[in-house]
Each structure stands twice: as structure tokens, then as C-alpha cells.
């Protein structure tokens, strides 16, 4: 009878060891998968950062060009009613383009911030 209890105790211990080893293996696999995802997210973040930098550069180059174009129109047509209409339309277009560009930048920044928060 004592022999049966020893066998049962041994089997329980073996099961505990197997369960513990399986748990450790699952944890290690999960860590590896998480690390792979973190690496992917870091690459995506770098790509997004490049896009943000490119858009910032485009905006900084684009706005002065638009302002210069508007000024040219103002100087050429400032004494006529046509000048008022042209300037109004040019500013409207510039503001629309600027607003869209700024919205894109803020969206990309939010995406980048979210990506960073996920990475950390």
C-alpha cells in the first residue's frame, strides 16, 4: 500500500515538473514573440518618423512659396476689384492646403506617439 502512495507521489511530482517546464517554455516563446513585435513596431515607428520629417520639410518649403505667390498677386492687382477676389481665393487655397497639411502632420505625430507608447 505504501508503494502505491510513493508511485502516486512520484507521478504527481513528474506532472508538476512537466507543467512547470511547459509554463517556462510558453513564457519564453511569448517573450520571443513580443520581442519580434517590438522590433517590427520600432521599424514602423522609424518609417513613420521619416514620413513626418518629410511632411514637415514639405510644409516648411510649401508655405513660403504660397505666401510669395499670394504677395505677387497682391502687388500686381492690388488696385482693382480683381485683385481682391484673387487674393481672397489664393489665401483661401493656401489656408486649405496648410490646414490639410497640418492635420496630416498631427495625425502622423499621434500615430508616432501611439507607436512609442506601445513600444514602451
mmCIF file of C-alpha atoms in Angstrom:
data_model
loop_
_atom_site.group_PDB
_atom_site.id
_atom_site.type_symbol
_atom_site.label_atom_id
_atom_site.label_comp_id
_atom_site.label_asym_id
_atom_site.label_seq_id
_atom_site.Cartn_x
_atom_site.Cartn_y
_atom_site.Cartn_z
ATOM 1 C CA UNK A 1 0.000 0.000 0.000
ATOM 2 C CA UNK A 2 2.810 2.388 0.877
ATOM 3 C CA UNK A 3 4.332 1.550 -2.513
ATOM 4 C CA UNK A 4 1.194 2.870 -4.288
ATOM 5 C CA UNK A 5 1.424 6.188 -2.449
ATOM 6 C CA UNK A 6 5.079 6.512 -3.430
ATOM 7 C CA UNK A 7 4.193 5.887 -7.085
ATOM 8 C CA UNK A 8 1.357 8.422 -6.934
ATOM 9 C CA UNK A 9 3.619 10.968 -5.257
ATOM 10 C CA UNK A 10 6.281 10.347 -7.893
ATOM 11 C CA UNK A 11 3.737 10.756 -10.714
ATOM 12 C CA UNK A 12 2.437 13.975 -9.140
ATOM 13 C CA UNK A 13 5.985 15.312 -8.906
ATOM 14 C CA UNK A 14 6.675 14.400 -12.545
ATOM 15 C CA UNK A 15 3.448 16.118 -13.625
ATOM 16 C CA UNK A 16 4.399 19.212 -11.606
ATOM 17 C CA UNK A 17 7.838 19.259 -13.246
ATOM 18 C CA UNK A 18 6.326 18.880 -16.727
ATOM 19 C CA UNK A 19 3.757 21.620 -16.060
ATOM 20 C CA UNK A 20 6.444 23.962 -14.711
ATOM 21 C CA UNK A 21 8.721 23.279 -17.686
ATOM 22 C CA UNK A 22 5.832 23.830 -20.120
ATOM 23 C CA UNK A 23 4.958 27.074 -18.379
ATOM 24 C CA UNK A 24 8.563 28.266 -18.649
ATOM 25 C CA UNK A 25 8.690 27.315 -22.337
ATOM 26 C CA UNK A 26 5.436 29.161 -23.025
ATOM 27 C CA UNK A 27 6.743 32.230 -21.225
ATOM 28 C CA UNK A 28 9.965 32.147 -23.259
ATOM 29 C CA UNK A 29 8.041 31.706 -26.526
ATOM 30 C CA UNK A 30 5.768 34.597 -25.581
ATOM 31 C CA UNK A 31 8.764 36.785 -24.755
ATOM 32 C CA UNK A 32 10.333 35.984 -28.123
ATOM 33 C CA UNK A 33 7.088 36.764 -29.963
ATOM 34 C CA UNK A 34 6.697 40.013 -28.035
ATOM 35 C CA UNK A 35 10.290 40.982 -28.815
ATOM 36 C CA UNK A 36 9.697 40.279 -32.514
ATOM 37 C CA UNK A 37 6.610 42.504 -32.441
ATOM 38 C CA UNK A 38 8.547 45.244 -30.644
ATOM 39 C CA UNK A 39 11.221 45.124 -33.353
ATOM 40 C CA UNK A 40 8.530 45.370 -36.044
ATOM 41 C CA UNK A 41 6.905 48.305 -34.242
ATOM 42 C CA UNK A 42 10.247 50.072 -33.925
ATOM 43 C CA UNK A 43 10.805 49.698 -37.675
ATOM 44 C CA UNK A 44 7.296 51.022 -38.346
ATOM 45 C CA UNK A 45 7.948 53.924 -35.989
ATOM 46 C CA UNK A 46 11.152 54.823 -37.826
ATOM 47 C CA UNK A 47 9.268 54.740 -41.137
ATOM 48 C CA UNK A 48 6.526 56.942 -39.688
ATOM 49 C CA UNK A 49 9.132 59.329 -38.309
ATOM 50 C CA UNK A 50 10.680 59.606 -41.777
ATOM 51 C CA UNK A 51 7.229 60.383 -43.201
ATOM 52 C CA UNK A 52 6.632 63.007 -40.514
ATOM 53 C CA UNK A 53 10.011 64.607 -41.201
ATOM 54 C CA UNK A 54 9.325 64.609 -44.934
ATOM 55 C CA UNK A 55 5.929 66.245 -44.455
ATOM 56 C CA UNK A 56 7.414 68.837 -42.104
ATOM 57 C CA UNK A 57 10.010 69.661 -44.738
ATOM 58 C CA UNK A 58 7.363 69.896 -47.452
ATOM 59 C CA UNK A 59 5.257 72.178 -45.287
ATOM 60 C CA UNK A 60 8.175 74.433 -44.454
ATOM 61 C CA UNK A 61 9.060 74.644 -48.146
ATOM 62 C CA UNK A 62 5.486 74.931 -49.383
ATOM 63 C CA UNK A 63 4.092 77.707 -47.202
ATOM 64 C CA UNK A 64 6.697 80.364 -48.117
ATOM 65 C CA UNK A 65 6.138 79.560 -51.801
ATOM 66 C CA UNK A 66 2.386 80.010 -51.428
ATOM 67 C CA UNK A 67 2.834 83.234 -49.474
ATOM 68 C CA UNK A 68 5.210 84.557 -52.127
ATOM 69 C CA UNK A 69 2.668 83.696 -54.828
ATOM 70 C CA UNK A 70 -0.083 85.492 -52.933
ATOM 71 C CA UNK A 71 2.114 88.559 -52.405
ATOM 72 C CA UNK A 72 2.917 88.671 -56.106
ATOM 73 C CA UNK A 73 -0.785 88.607 -56.953
ATOM 74 C CA UNK A 74 -1.474 91.337 -54.397
ATOM 75 C CA UNK A 75 1.248 93.626 -55.767
ATOM 76 C CA UNK A 76 0.207 93.102 -59.394
ATOM 77 C CA UNK A 77 -3.531 93.564 -58.911
ATOM 78 C CA UNK A 78 -3.928 95.482 -55.645
ATOM 79 C CA UNK A 79 -5.784 98.496 -57.136
ATOM 80 C CA UNK A 80 -8.560 96.532 -58.814
ATOM 81 C CA UNK A 81 -11.546 94.532 -57.764
ATOM 82 C CA UNK A 82 -9.975 91.515 -59.486
ATOM 83 C CA UNK A 83 -7.066 91.802 -57.041
ATOM 84 C CA UNK A 84 -9.379 91.499 -54.065
ATOM 85 C CA UNK A 85 -11.018 88.393 -55.491
ATOM 86 C CA UNK A 86 -7.717 86.780 -56.495
ATOM 87 C CA UNK A 87 -6.091 87.448 -53.134
ATOM 88 C CA UNK A 88 -9.106 86.128 -51.283
ATOM 89 C CA UNK A 89 -9.097 82.942 -53.359
ATOM 90 C CA UNK A 90 -5.318 82.481 -53.060
ATOM 91 C CA UNK A 91 -5.419 82.886 -49.288
ATOM 92 C CA UNK A 92 -8.352 80.513 -49.094
ATOM 93 C CA UNK A 93 -6.469 77.894 -51.112
ATOM 94 C CA UNK A 94 -3.317 78.443 -49.074
ATOM 95 C CA UNK A 95 -5.206 78.125 -45.813
ATOM 96 C CA UNK A 96 -6.967 74.981 -47.004
ATOM 97 C CA UNK A 97 -3.703 73.386 -48.109
ATOM 98 C CA UNK A 98 -1.996 74.446 -44.901
ATOM 99 C CA UNK A 99 -4.845 73.131 -42.752
ATOM 100 C CA UNK A 100 -4.797 69.784 -44.549
ATOM 101 C CA UNK A 101 -1.019 69.539 -44.247
ATOM 102 C CA UNK A 102 -1.089 70.423 -40.552
ATOM 103 C CA UNK A 103 -3.861 67.875 -39.958
ATOM 104 C CA UNK A 104 -1.753 65.203 -41.655
ATOM 105 C CA UNK A 105 1.265 66.141 -39.549
ATOM 106 C CA UNK A 106 -0.727 65.998 -36.310
ATOM 107 C CA UNK A 107 -2.200 62.632 -37.335
ATOM 108 C CA UNK A 108 1.245 61.223 -38.070
ATOM 109 C CA UNK A 109 2.555 62.608 -34.786
ATOM 110 C CA UNK A 110 -0.337 60.967 -32.926
ATOM 111 C CA UNK A 111 0.390 57.679 -34.705
ATOM 112 C CA UNK A 112 4.059 58.014 -33.783
ATOM 113 C CA UNK A 113 3.174 58.788 -30.144
ATOM 114 C CA UNK A 114 0.825 55.803 -30.021
ATOM 115 C CA UNK A 115 3.513 53.584 -31.536
ATOM 116 C CA UNK A 116 6.023 54.829 -28.968
ATOM 117 C CA UNK A 117 3.586 54.194 -26.142
ATOM 118 C CA UNK A 118 3.055 50.638 -27.405
ATOM 119 C CA UNK A 119 6.812 50.072 -27.714
ATOM 120 C CA UNK A 120 7.489 51.345 -24.210
#
